[in-house]
Coordinates of C-alpha atoms in Angstrom, one line a residue:
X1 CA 30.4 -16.1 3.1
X2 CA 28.4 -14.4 5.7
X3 CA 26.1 -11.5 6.4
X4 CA 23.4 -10.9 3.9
X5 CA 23.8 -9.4 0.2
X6 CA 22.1 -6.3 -1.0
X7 CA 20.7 -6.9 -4.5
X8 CA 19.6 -4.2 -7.4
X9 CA 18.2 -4.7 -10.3
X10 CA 21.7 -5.0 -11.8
X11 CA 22.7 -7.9 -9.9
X12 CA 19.8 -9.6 -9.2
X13 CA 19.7 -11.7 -12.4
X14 CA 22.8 -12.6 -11.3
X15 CA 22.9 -13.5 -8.4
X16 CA 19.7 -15.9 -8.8
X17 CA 21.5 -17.4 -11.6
X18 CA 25.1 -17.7 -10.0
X19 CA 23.4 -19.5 -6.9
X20 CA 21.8 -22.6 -6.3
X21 CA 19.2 -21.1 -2.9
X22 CA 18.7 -18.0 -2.9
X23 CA 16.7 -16.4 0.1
X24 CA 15.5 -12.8 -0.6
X25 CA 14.2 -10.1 2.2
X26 CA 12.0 -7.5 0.7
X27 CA 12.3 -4.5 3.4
X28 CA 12.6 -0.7 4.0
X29 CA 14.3 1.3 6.1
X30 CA 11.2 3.0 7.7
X31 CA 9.4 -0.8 8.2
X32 CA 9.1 -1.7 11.9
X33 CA 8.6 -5.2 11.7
X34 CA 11.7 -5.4 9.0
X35 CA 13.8 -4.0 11.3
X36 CA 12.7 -6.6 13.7
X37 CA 13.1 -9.1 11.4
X38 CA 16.6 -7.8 10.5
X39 CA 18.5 -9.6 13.3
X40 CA 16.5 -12.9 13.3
X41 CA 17.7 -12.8 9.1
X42 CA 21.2 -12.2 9.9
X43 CA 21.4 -14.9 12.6
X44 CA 20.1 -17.4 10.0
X45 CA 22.6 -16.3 7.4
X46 CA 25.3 -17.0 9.9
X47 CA 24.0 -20.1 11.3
X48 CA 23.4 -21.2 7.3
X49 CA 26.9 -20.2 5.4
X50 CA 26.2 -22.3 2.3
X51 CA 23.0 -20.5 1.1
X52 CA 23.1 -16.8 0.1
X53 CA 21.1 -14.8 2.2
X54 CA 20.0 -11.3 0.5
X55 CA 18.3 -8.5 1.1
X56 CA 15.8 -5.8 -1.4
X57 CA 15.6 -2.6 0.3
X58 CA 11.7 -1.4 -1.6
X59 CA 12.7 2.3 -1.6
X60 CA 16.2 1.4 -3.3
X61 CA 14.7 -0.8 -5.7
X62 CA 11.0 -0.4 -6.6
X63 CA 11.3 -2.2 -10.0
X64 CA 12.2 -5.2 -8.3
X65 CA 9.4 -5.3 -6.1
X66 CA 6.9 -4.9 -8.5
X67 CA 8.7 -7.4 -10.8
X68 CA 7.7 -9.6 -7.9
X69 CA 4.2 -7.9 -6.7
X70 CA 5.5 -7.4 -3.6
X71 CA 2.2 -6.0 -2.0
X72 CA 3.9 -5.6 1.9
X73 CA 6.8 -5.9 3.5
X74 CA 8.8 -7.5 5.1
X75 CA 8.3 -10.4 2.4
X76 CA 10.7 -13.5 2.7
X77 CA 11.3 -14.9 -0.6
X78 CA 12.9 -18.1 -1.4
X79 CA 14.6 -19.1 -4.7
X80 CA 16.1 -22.5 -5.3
X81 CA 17.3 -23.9 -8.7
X82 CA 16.2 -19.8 -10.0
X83 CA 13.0 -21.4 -9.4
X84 CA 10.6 -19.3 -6.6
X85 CA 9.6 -21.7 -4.3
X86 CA 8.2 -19.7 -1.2
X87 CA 6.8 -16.0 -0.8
X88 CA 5.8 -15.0 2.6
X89 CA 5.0 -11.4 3.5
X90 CA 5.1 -10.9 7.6
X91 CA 8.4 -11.0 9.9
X92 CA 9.2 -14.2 10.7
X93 CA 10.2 -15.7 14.5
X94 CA 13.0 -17.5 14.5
X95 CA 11.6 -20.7 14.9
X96 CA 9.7 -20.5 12.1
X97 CA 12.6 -19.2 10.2
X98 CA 14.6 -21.9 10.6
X99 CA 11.4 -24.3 9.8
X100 CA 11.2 -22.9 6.7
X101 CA 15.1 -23.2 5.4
X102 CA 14.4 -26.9 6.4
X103 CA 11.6 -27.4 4.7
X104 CA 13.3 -25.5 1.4
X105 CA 16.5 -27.8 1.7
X106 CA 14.4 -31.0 1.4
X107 CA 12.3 -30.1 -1.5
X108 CA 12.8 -32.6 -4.3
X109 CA 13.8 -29.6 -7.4
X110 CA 12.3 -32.0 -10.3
X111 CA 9.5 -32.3 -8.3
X112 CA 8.7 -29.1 -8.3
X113 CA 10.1 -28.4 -11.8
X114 CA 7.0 -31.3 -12.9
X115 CA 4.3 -29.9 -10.8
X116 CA 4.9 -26.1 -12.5
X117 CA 5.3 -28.3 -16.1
X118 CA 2.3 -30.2 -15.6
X119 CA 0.2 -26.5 -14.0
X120 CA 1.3 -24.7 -17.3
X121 CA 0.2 -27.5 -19.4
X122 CA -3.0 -27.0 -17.9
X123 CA -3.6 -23.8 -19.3
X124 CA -2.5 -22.2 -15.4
X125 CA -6.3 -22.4 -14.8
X126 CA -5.9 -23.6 -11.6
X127 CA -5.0 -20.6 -8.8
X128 CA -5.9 -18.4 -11.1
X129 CA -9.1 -17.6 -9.2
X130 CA -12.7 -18.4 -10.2
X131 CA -13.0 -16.6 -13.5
X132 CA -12.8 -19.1 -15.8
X133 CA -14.9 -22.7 -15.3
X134 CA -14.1 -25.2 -18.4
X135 CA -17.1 -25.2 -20.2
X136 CA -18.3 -29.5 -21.7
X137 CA -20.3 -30.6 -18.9

């Protein structure tokens, strides 16, 4: 499969579930940088035929980007395992692209899967800001 795949709220669910890696653009038609970012995205896709590459145009599909708190755009979003394990607002160079999809194949899933366990057994205190200190000391 190549080229990119536009998701809606009526697919998205979907598609996260039906595939193992998942990378999602959030974009809009009248966002410079997302149309810059446009062709670096569908070089990747091509150049990487095994992961889906998809794409959440904002104005099409507001309720997904606030599902997501998507505050600007372009945001690259990666999901792996339905799992989201990178969120990064900005247009990416190609280089740094690429670093990225690397970086996303090589993380170890359970890993990952443990470290959100072990943060939601904690209450999710941590990177939750500064609001609330554990009292005892």
């Amino acid at each position: 499969m190549s080229g990119t795949v536009e998701l809606t709220k009526e697919n998205f669910d979907q598609t996260v579930a039906d595939n193992e890696f998942v990378l999602i653009d959030f974009w809009a038609d009248w966002c410079g940088p997302c149309k810059q970012f446009a062709p670096v995205y569908e070089k990747a896709a091509e150049e990487n035929p095994d992961l889906v590459f998809a794409k959440v145009d904002t104005e099409a599909q507001p309720e997904l980007a606030q599902a997501f708190g998507i505050q600007s755009i372009p945001t690259l979003m990666i999901v792996r395992d339905q799992v989201a394990i990178f969120a990064q607002p900005g247009a990416l160079p190609e280089p740094a692209l690429t670093d990225v999809i690397d970086q996303a194949r090589k993380l170890d899933m359970d890993e990952v899967r443990k470290d959100i366990a072990a943060q939601e057994s904690q209450g999710q205190g941590q990177g939750q800001g500064q609001g609330q200190q554990s009292s005892g000391e």
